mmCIF file of C-alpha atoms in Angstrom:
data_model
loop_
_atom_site.group_PDB
_atom_site.id
_atom_site.type_symbol
_atom_site.label_atom_id
_atom_site.label_comp_id
_atom_site.label_asym_id
_atom_site.label_seq_id
_atom_site.Cartn_x
_atom_site.Cartn_y
_atom_site.Cartn_z
ATOM 1 C CA MET A 160 -111.995 -263.273 52.107
ATOM 2 C CA ILE A 161 -109.536 -262.827 54.947
ATOM 3 C CA PHE A 162 -106.766 -262.337 52.401
ATOM 4 C CA LYS A 163 -108.736 -259.687 50.508
ATOM 5 C CA HIS A 164 -109.614 -257.760 53.663
ATOM 6 C CA PHE A 165 -105.970 -257.885 54.718
ATOM 7 C CA LEU A 166 -104.787 -256.478 51.411
ATOM 8 C CA PHE A 167 -107.411 -253.758 51.518
ATOM 9 C CA PHE A 168 -106.251 -252.587 54.917
ATOM 10 C CA ILE A 169 -102.496 -252.939 54.595
ATOM 11 C CA PHE A 170 -102.025 -251.936 50.994
ATOM 12 C CA GLN A 171 -104.764 -249.448 50.200
ATOM 13 C CA CYS A 172 -103.180 -246.675 48.194
ATOM 14 C CA LYS A 173 -104.294 -243.414 46.655
ATOM 15 C CA ILE A 174 -101.420 -241.136 45.697
ATOM 16 C CA THR A 175 -102.791 -237.740 44.738
ATOM 17 C CA MET A 176 -100.325 -235.277 46.247
ATOM 18 C CA ILE A 177 -96.710 -235.518 45.149
ATOM 19 C CA ASN A 178 -94.859 -232.900 47.218
ATOM 20 C CA GLY A 179 -97.382 -233.104 50.052
ATOM 21 C CA ARG A 180 -96.539 -236.773 50.501
ATOM 22 C CA LEU A 181 -92.773 -236.508 50.489
ATOM 23 C CA TRP A 182 -92.155 -236.959 46.770
ATOM 24 C CA LEU A 183 -88.932 -235.285 45.634
ATOM 25 C CA LEU A 184 -87.636 -235.549 42.093
ATOM 26 C CA LEU A 185 -84.598 -233.686 40.769
ATOM 27 C CA GLY A 186 -83.054 -233.966 37.339
ATOM 28 C CA ASN A 187 -84.147 -234.834 33.820
ATOM 29 C CA ASN A 188 -86.829 -237.495 34.212
ATOM 30 C CA GLN A 189 -90.050 -238.732 32.688
ATOM 31 C CA PHE A 190 -92.912 -238.899 35.156
ATOM 32 C CA GLU A 191 -95.926 -240.928 34.089
ATOM 33 C CA LYS A 192 -98.960 -240.748 36.391
ATOM 34 C CA MET A 193 -101.980 -242.806 35.494
ATOM 35 C CA GLN A 194 -105.532 -242.550 36.728
ATOM 36 C CA LYS A 195 -106.339 -246.196 37.449
ATOM 37 C CA ASN A 196 -105.773 -246.077 41.206
ATOM 38 C CA ASP A 197 -102.565 -244.161 40.515
ATOM 39 C CA ILE A 198 -100.030 -246.429 38.892
ATOM 40 C CA ILE A 199 -96.697 -244.623 38.864
ATOM 41 C CA LEU A 200 -94.313 -245.382 36.010
ATOM 42 C CA LEU A 201 -91.039 -243.494 36.118
ATOM 43 C CA ARG A 202 -87.891 -243.491 34.022
ATOM 44 C CA ILE A 203 -85.067 -242.023 36.125
ATOM 45 C CA HIS A 204 -82.222 -240.728 33.975
ATOM 46 C CA GLU A 205 -78.612 -239.838 34.700
ATOM 47 C CA ASN A 206 -77.558 -237.326 37.334
ATOM 48 C CA SER A 207 -80.861 -237.472 39.192
ATOM 49 C CA VAL A 208 -81.854 -237.701 42.825
ATOM 50 C CA PHE A 209 -85.067 -239.551 43.642
ATOM 51 C CA THR A 210 -86.685 -240.153 47.023
ATOM 52 C CA PHE A 211 -89.990 -241.849 47.718
ATOM 53 C CA ASN A 212 -91.492 -242.104 51.196
ATOM 54 C CA GLU A 213 -94.789 -243.054 52.782
ATOM 55 C CA ASN A 214 -95.997 -245.105 49.866
ATOM 56 C CA ARG A 215 -98.532 -247.874 50.551
ATOM 57 C CA CYS A 216 -98.223 -249.581 47.184
ATOM 58 C CA LEU A 217 -96.092 -252.426 45.869
ATOM 59 C CA GLN A 218 -93.009 -251.319 43.973
ATOM 60 C CA LEU A 219 -90.578 -252.670 41.373
ATOM 61 C CA ILE A 220 -87.158 -251.138 40.693
ATOM 62 C CA TRP A 221 -84.578 -252.229 38.155
ATOM 63 C CA LEU A 222 -81.520 -250.850 36.389
ATOM 64 C CA ASN A 223 -81.550 -250.638 32.596
ATOM 65 C CA LYS A 224 -78.030 -249.290 32.261
ATOM 66 C CA GLY A 225 -75.265 -247.457 34.105
ATOM 67 C CA LYS A 226 -74.793 -247.146 37.838
ATOM 68 C CA VAL A 227 -77.038 -246.117 40.710
ATOM 69 C CA LYS A 228 -76.677 -245.517 44.439
ATOM 70 C CA LEU A 229 -79.722 -247.096 46.092
ATOM 71 C CA LYS A 230 -80.829 -246.838 49.730
ATOM 72 C CA LEU A 231 -83.787 -248.784 51.094
ATOM 73 C CA ASP A 232 -84.918 -247.886 54.604
ATOM 74 C CA TRP A 233 -81.727 -245.839 54.944
ATOM 75 C CA LYS A 234 -79.451 -248.786 54.195
ATOM 76 C CA GLU A 235 -77.414 -248.885 50.994
ATOM 77 C CA TYR A 236 -77.924 -251.799 48.590
ATOM 78 C CA PRO A 237 -76.253 -252.684 45.292
ATOM 79 C CA LEU A 238 -78.386 -252.590 42.146
ATOM 80 C CA GLN A 239 -77.016 -254.324 39.082
ATOM 81 C CA ASN A 240 -78.350 -255.211 35.680
ATOM 82 C CA GLY A 241 -80.641 -258.241 35.835
ATOM 83 C CA GLU A 242 -81.751 -257.596 39.418
ATOM 84 C CA ILE A 243 -85.257 -256.479 40.317
ATOM 85 C CA TYR A 244 -86.128 -255.073 43.723
ATOM 86 C CA MET A 245 -89.655 -255.936 44.873
ATOM 87 C CA LEU A 246 -90.688 -253.745 47.775
ATOM 88 C CA LEU A 247 -93.595 -253.890 50.189
ATOM 89 C CA PRO A 248 -95.505 -250.752 51.239
ATOM 90 C CA ASN A 249 -93.887 -248.041 53.376
ATOM 91 C CA ALA A 250 -90.360 -248.660 52.098
ATOM 92 C CA ASN A 251 -88.191 -245.556 52.237
ATOM 93 C CA ILE A 252 -86.466 -245.308 48.841
ATOM 94 C CA GLU A 253 -83.553 -243.048 47.933
ATOM 95 C CA MET A 254 -81.735 -243.225 44.598
ATOM 96 C CA GLU A 255 -78.957 -241.256 42.976
ATOM 97 C CA THR A 256 -78.080 -242.026 39.367
ATOM 98 C CA TYR A 257 -74.758 -241.408 37.665
ATOM 99 C CA ARG A 258 -73.659 -240.629 34.113
ATOM 100 C CA ASN A 259 -75.330 -242.646 31.332
ATOM 101 C CA SER A 260 -77.685 -244.350 33.793
ATOM 102 C CA GLU A 261 -81.347 -245.281 33.588
ATOM 103 C CA VAL A 262 -83.531 -246.811 36.305
ATOM 104 C CA ILE A 263 -87.165 -247.883 36.003
ATOM 105 C CA PHE A 264 -89.505 -247.364 38.961
ATOM 106 C CA LEU A 265 -92.962 -248.940 38.860
ATOM 107 C CA SER A 266 -95.460 -248.577 41.692
ATOM 108 C CA PHE A 267 -99.019 -249.862 41.801
ATOM 109 C CA PRO A 268 -101.794 -250.305 44.389
ATOM 110 C CA VAL A 269 -102.872 -253.762 45.435
ATOM 111 C CA GLU A 270 -106.498 -252.825 44.752
ATOM 112 C CA MET A 271 -105.648 -253.485 41.112
ATOM 113 C CA VAL A 272 -104.359 -256.952 41.969
ATOM 114 C CA LYS A 273 -107.500 -257.680 43.986
ATOM 115 C CA LEU A 274 -109.626 -257.145 40.889
ATOM 116 C CA GLU A 275 -108.067 -260.278 39.438
ATOM 117 C CA SER A 276 -108.526 -263.817 40.709
ATOM 118 C CA GLN A 277 -107.799 -264.622 44.342
ATOM 119 C CA ALA A 278 -105.125 -267.117 43.251
ATOM 120 C CA PHE A 279 -103.304 -264.386 41.315
ATOM 121 C CA ALA A 280 -103.513 -261.957 44.248
ATOM 122 C CA ILE A 281 -102.084 -264.579 46.614
ATOM 123 C CA ASP A 282 -99.234 -265.379 44.208
ATOM 124 C CA VAL A 283 -98.343 -261.683 43.905
ATOM 125 C CA PHE A 284 -98.402 -261.202 47.670
ATOM 126 C CA LYS A 285 -96.248 -264.277 48.254
ATOM 127 C CA LEU A 286 -93.762 -263.067 45.642
ATOM 128 C CA PHE A 287 -93.305 -259.679 47.310
ATOM 129 C CA VAL A 288 -93.224 -261.058 50.855
ATOM 130 C CA ASN A 289 -90.679 -263.677 49.827
ATOM 131 C CA HIS A 290 -88.288 -261.239 48.193
ATOM 132 C CA ASN A 291 -88.834 -258.511 50.745
ATOM 133 C CA GLN A 292 -86.599 -260.560 53.063
ATOM 134 C CA LYS A 293 -83.669 -260.260 50.680
ATOM 135 C CA ASN A 294 -85.170 -257.308 48.768
ATOM 136 C CA LYS A 295 -83.932 -258.173 45.309
ATOM 137 C CA ASN A 296 -84.603 -260.970 42.871
ATOM 138 C CA LEU A 297 -82.029 -262.054 40.296
ATOM 139 C CA VAL A 298 -84.147 -263.132 37.346
ATOM 140 C CA THR A 299 -82.974 -265.030 34.283
ATOM 141 C CA PRO A 300 -81.665 -262.885 31.391
ATOM 142 C CA THR A 301 -84.599 -263.948 29.215
ATOM 143 C CA VAL A 302 -87.182 -262.867 31.797
ATOM 144 C CA PHE A 303 -85.320 -259.615 32.494
ATOM 145 C CA HIS A 304 -85.323 -258.687 28.796
ATOM 146 C CA GLN A 305 -89.022 -259.541 28.558
ATOM 147 C CA ILE A 306 -89.765 -257.256 31.507
ATOM 148 C CA GLN A 307 -87.705 -254.454 29.952
ATOM 149 C CA HIS A 308 -89.652 -254.851 26.725
ATOM 150 C CA LEU A 309 -93.009 -254.824 28.499
ATOM 151 C CA SER A 310 -92.117 -251.667 30.425
ATOM 152 C CA GLU A 311 -91.188 -249.965 27.149
ATOM 153 C CA LEU A 312 -94.596 -250.918 25.774
ATOM 154 C CA MET A 313 -96.143 -249.293 28.853
ATOM 155 C CA PHE A 314 -94.234 -246.078 28.203
ATOM 156 C CA GLN A 315 -95.281 -246.130 24.559
ATOM 157 C CA GLU A 316 -98.935 -246.656 25.454
ATOM 158 C CA LYS A 317 -98.823 -243.789 27.951
ATOM 159 C CA GLU A 318 -97.128 -241.548 25.393
ATOM 160 C CA SER A 319 -99.833 -242.299 22.820
ATOM 161 C CA ALA A 320 -102.452 -240.977 25.265
ATOM 162 C CA GLN A 321 -100.489 -238.002 26.622
ATOM 163 C CA TYR A 322 -102.461 -235.390 24.709
ATOM 164 C CA SER A 323 -105.793 -236.467 26.218
ATOM 165 C CA LEU A 324 -107.153 -234.642 29.246
ATOM 166 C CA GLU A 325 -107.697 -238.042 30.836
ATOM 167 C CA ILE A 326 -106.128 -241.325 29.861
ATOM 168 C CA PRO A 327 -108.739 -243.353 27.924
ATOM 169 C CA GLN A 328 -110.071 -246.402 29.722
ATOM 170 C CA TYR A 329 -108.786 -248.722 27.004
ATOM 171 C CA SER A 330 -105.246 -247.349 27.538
ATOM 172 C CA LEU A 331 -105.519 -248.019 31.269
ATOM 173 C CA GLU A 332 -106.600 -251.574 30.557
ATOM 174 C CA ILE A 333 -103.671 -252.059 28.171
ATOM 175 C CA LEU A 334 -101.238 -250.670 30.756
ATOM 176 C CA TRP A 335 -102.632 -252.976 33.437
ATOM 177 C CA SER A 336 -102.376 -255.916 31.041
ATOM 178 C CA TYR A 337 -98.670 -255.235 30.497
ATOM 179 C CA LEU A 338 -98.120 -254.854 34.235
ATOM 180 C CA LYS A 339 -99.978 -258.088 34.932
ATOM 181 C CA ILE A 340 -97.761 -259.937 32.436
ATOM 182 C CA ILE A 341 -94.679 -258.543 34.197
ATOM 183 C CA LEU A 342 -95.975 -259.907 37.514
ATOM 184 C CA LEU A 343 -96.815 -263.280 35.972
ATOM 185 C CA GLN A 344 -93.310 -263.494 34.497
ATOM 186 C CA LEU A 345 -91.813 -262.836 37.931
ATOM 187 C CA ILE A 346 -94.098 -265.382 39.593
ATOM 188 C CA ARG A 347 -93.213 -268.042 37.025
ATOM 189 C CA ASP A 348 -89.503 -267.292 37.348
ATOM 190 C CA ASP A 349 -89.591 -267.498 41.128
ATOM 191 C CA ASN A 350 -88.688 -270.907 42.535
ATOM 192 C CA HIS A 351 -89.054 -270.108 46.237
ATOM 193 C CA SER A 352 -92.729 -269.359 46.871
ATOM 194 C CA LEU A 353 -93.738 -268.965 50.497
ATOM 195 C CA ARG A 354 -96.571 -270.988 51.975
ATOM 196 C CA ILE A 355 -98.533 -268.345 53.836
ATOM 197 C CA THR A 356 -101.432 -269.735 55.842
ATOM 198 C CA ASP A 357 -104.740 -267.953 56.384
ATOM 199 C CA LYS A 358 -103.891 -267.868 60.097
ATOM 200 C CA ASN A 359 -100.681 -265.943 59.499
ATOM 201 C CA ILE A 360 -102.424 -263.559 57.091
ATOM 202 C CA GLU A 361 -104.996 -262.883 59.814
ATOM 203 C CA ARG A 362 -102.211 -262.285 62.307
ATOM 204 C CA LEU A 363 -100.442 -259.866 59.979
ATOM 205 C CA GLU A 364 -103.673 -257.931 59.550
ATOM 206 C CA GLN A 365 -104.060 -257.679 63.310
ATOM 207 C CA ILE A 366 -100.419 -256.663 63.846
ATOM 208 C CA PHE A 367 -100.533 -253.802 61.362
ATOM 209 C CA THR A 368 -103.938 -252.669 62.614
ATOM 210 C CA LEU A 369 -102.512 -252.393 66.117
ATOM 211 C CA ILE A 370 -99.397 -250.576 64.893
ATOM 212 C CA SER A 371 -101.524 -248.039 63.032
ATOM 213 C CA GLU A 372 -103.703 -247.438 66.079
ATOM 214 C CA TYR A 373 -101.201 -247.489 68.939
ATOM 215 C CA ALA A 374 -97.657 -246.809 67.633
ATOM 216 C CA VAL A 375 -97.598 -243.205 68.860
ATOM 217 C CA ARG A 376 -98.701 -244.161 72.387
ATOM 218 C CA GLU A 377 -97.366 -247.690 72.857
ATOM 219 C CA LYS A 378 -93.779 -248.499 71.925
ATOM 220 C CA LYS A 379 -93.179 -251.798 73.753
ATOM 221 C CA VAL A 380 -93.452 -255.163 72.021
ATOM 222 C CA ASP A 381 -95.115 -256.703 75.087
ATOM 223 C CA PHE A 382 -98.185 -254.480 74.622
ATOM 224 C CA TYR A 383 -98.834 -255.814 71.110
ATOM 225 C CA ALA A 384 -98.044 -259.395 72.080
ATOM 226 C CA GLN A 385 -100.628 -259.261 74.879
ATOM 227 C CA LYS A 386 -103.224 -257.805 72.512
ATOM 228 C CA MET A 387 -102.693 -260.819 70.236
ATOM 229 C CA ASN A 388 -102.436 -263.418 72.995
ATOM 230 C CA LEU A 389 -98.903 -264.282 71.900
ATOM 231 C CA SER A 390 -95.508 -264.118 73.537
ATOM 232 C CA SER A 391 -93.232 -261.308 72.388
ATOM 233 C CA LYS A 392 -90.849 -263.899 70.984
ATOM 234 C CA ARG A 393 -93.585 -265.614 68.945
ATOM 235 C CA LEU A 394 -94.894 -262.301 67.623
ATOM 236 C CA ASN A 395 -91.453 -261.326 66.355
ATOM 237 C CA GLN A 396 -90.951 -264.797 64.865
ATOM 238 C CA ILE A 397 -94.124 -264.419 62.792
ATOM 239 C CA LEU A 398 -93.121 -260.992 61.484
ATOM 240 C CA GLN A 399 -89.531 -262.029 60.842
ATOM 241 C CA SER A 400 -90.539 -265.129 58.893
ATOM 242 C CA LEU A 401 -93.066 -263.290 56.706
ATOM 243 C CA THR A 402 -91.486 -259.858 56.219
ATOM 244 C CA GLY A 403 -87.867 -260.144 57.324
ATOM 245 C CA LYS A 404 -88.323 -257.454 60.005
ATOM 246 C CA ASN A 405 -89.378 -257.463 63.650
ATOM 247 C CA LEU A 406 -92.083 -255.452 65.412
ATOM 248 C CA SER A 407 -89.696 -252.833 66.797
ATOM 249 C CA TYR A 408 -88.669 -251.982 63.257
ATOM 250 C CA TYR A 409 -92.269 -251.364 62.149
ATOM 251 C CA LEU A 410 -93.049 -249.312 65.264
ATOM 252 C CA GLN A 411 -90.023 -247.112 64.668
ATOM 253 C CA GLU A 412 -90.819 -246.826 60.957
ATOM 254 C CA GLN A 413 -94.359 -245.678 61.743
ATOM 255 C CA LEU A 414 -93.028 -243.010 64.095
ATOM 256 C CA ILE A 415 -90.440 -241.838 61.553
ATOM 257 C CA LEU A 416 -93.067 -241.455 58.833
ATOM 258 C CA GLU A 417 -95.341 -239.539 61.182
ATOM 259 C CA ALA A 418 -92.438 -237.320 62.274
ATOM 260 C CA LYS A 419 -91.634 -236.493 58.641
ATOM 261 C CA ARG A 420 -95.252 -235.585 57.932
ATOM 262 C CA LEU A 421 -95.373 -233.224 60.898
ATOM 263 C CA LEU A 422 -91.992 -231.663 60.133
ATOM 264 C CA ILE A 423 -92.896 -230.884 56.544
ATOM 265 C CA LYS A 424 -96.282 -229.437 57.464
ATOM 266 C CA GLY A 425 -94.329 -226.918 59.508
ATOM 267 C CA LYS A 426 -97.174 -226.122 61.904
ATOM 268 C CA LEU A 427 -95.450 -227.565 64.988
ATOM 269 C CA SER A 428 -92.034 -226.969 66.500
ATOM 270 C CA VAL A 429 -89.604 -229.860 66.930
ATOM 271 C CA ASN A 430 -90.393 -229.865 70.648
ATOM 272 C CA GLU A 431 -94.129 -230.088 69.949
ATOM 273 C CA ILE A 432 -93.634 -232.904 67.443
ATOM 274 C CA ALA A 433 -91.469 -234.835 69.884
ATOM 275 C CA TYR A 434 -94.135 -234.476 72.582
ATOM 276 C CA GLN A 435 -96.956 -235.448 70.208
ATOM 277 C CA LEU A 436 -95.080 -238.634 69.277
ATOM 278 C CA GLY A 437 -94.531 -239.535 72.913
ATOM 279 C CA TYR A 438 -90.967 -238.272 73.414
ATOM 280 C CA GLU A 439 -90.581 -235.941 76.380
ATOM 281 C CA ASP A 440 -86.842 -235.599 75.729
ATOM 282 C CA ARG A 441 -86.290 -233.577 72.538
ATOM 283 C CA ALA A 442 -82.614 -234.545 72.435
ATOM 284 C CA TYR A 443 -83.519 -238.236 72.418
ATOM 285 C CA PHE A 444 -86.110 -237.639 69.687
ATOM 286 C CA SER A 445 -83.519 -235.784 67.578
ATOM 287 C CA ARG A 446 -81.021 -238.631 67.961
ATOM 288 C CA PHE A 447 -83.746 -241.141 67.075
ATOM 289 C CA LEU A 448 -84.668 -239.332 63.857
ATOM 290 C CA LYS A 449 -81.051 -238.714 62.894
ATOM 291 C CA LYS A 450 -80.213 -242.393 63.409
ATOM 292 C CA TRP A 451 -82.898 -243.384 60.900
ATOM 293 C CA THR A 452 -82.527 -240.593 58.333
ATOM 294 C CA GLY A 453 -79.026 -239.245 58.909
ATOM 295 C CA ILE A 454 -80.526 -235.751 59.328
ATOM 296 C CA PRO A 455 -81.514 -233.851 62.532
ATOM 297 C CA PRO A 456 -85.200 -232.771 62.663
ATOM 298 C CA SER A 457 -84.546 -229.070 62.063
ATOM 299 C CA ASN A 458 -82.227 -229.785 59.135
ATOM 300 C CA TYR A 459 -84.668 -232.264 57.625
ATOM 301 C CA LYS A 460 -87.333 -229.586 57.373
ATOM 302 C CA GLN A 461 -84.883 -227.100 55.848
ATOM 303 C CA MET A 462 -83.597 -229.660 53.363
ATOM 304 C CA TYR A 463 -87.092 -230.546 52.221
ATOM 305 C CA PHE A 464 -88.033 -226.949 51.432
ATOM 306 C CA LYS A 465 -84.637 -226.307 49.828
ATOM 307 C CA ASN A 466 -85.141 -229.295 47.518
ATOM 308 C CA ASN A 467 -88.681 -228.140 46.845
ATOM 309 C CA GLN A 468 -87.327 -224.812 45.589
ATOM 310 C CA GLU A 469 -84.790 -226.608 43.395
ATOM 311 C CA ILE A 470 -87.613 -228.584 41.807
ATOM 312 C CA LEU A 471 -89.346 -225.360 40.812
ATOM 313 C CA ILE A 472 -86.130 -223.859 39.432
ATOM 314 C CA LYS A 473 -85.642 -226.948 37.259
ATOM 315 C CA LYS A 474 -89.172 -226.734 35.847
ATOM 316 C CA ARG A 475 -90.370 -229.280 38.399
ATOM 317 C CA GLY A 476 -87.897 -231.883 37.139
ATOM 318 C CA GLY A 477 -90.658 -233.568 35.166
ATOM 319 C CA VAL A 478 -93.112 -233.749 38.063
ATOM 320 C CA ILE A 479 -96.775 -233.419 37.101
ATOM 321 C CA ASP A 480 -99.000 -232.005 39.861
#
């Protein structure tokens, strides 16, 4: 039960607004949006720019052909054929594809996983936590081809239901069945499963609850360590061993995501946003945001609305509202 409550809190996901939640999509792409807790299945073609922020679902990314420039949490990573990136919630994803390229992006909420057996949910969570530390998983050629085939079956099933006002329930069940097989293939192919104890799951739940509640007001690791009756060193050890990142990273990530939300809403000035997030020095806040995104706050807002206009000019680039 602890595991299920943890997943419900950390990974609950309901994506209903694309542009309002920092979804940008430029170029010639297929966008497939399903109703069962919002699975997102996307084929990203050549000469496209794709960014995905503030997502609280699990995600799979792989390259079918060509070349892609991939950034995860503002750091560039290679993506080659046969590699699958398995990402935990809140990953900042940026991709740029080149000529004759095709990337598959698959995102799904953990609520769907929770509907299956507890053993399956634990295996899926362990798989993503394990590979989140090194991000990608090099699967065997046989498994990779099987996953490619299963994703094509998902596209075909979605296409067969595209003329319906709502996707029939049986189609949703078929899509979930294909996705479940993909996850089972990855679990079976993985030889480095983590042993995550109930105690550590409980600690992770508490850590992320505290981050969600206090990140704007409290930015020191000691505060969270005291709340959990742990030393700062031990708290960071737990996070590092399970997720590959320390507490400072997650605090900063939470603030960055909140800053982006406020900037795009456009109701507050940069000074007001800085103050609301606990930064009295606007210059420091601007340097902080630029360090993470490469863009000053004022330019980030302008770039977002510029890209939003480009989406409309290109017939929404395949985006379905």
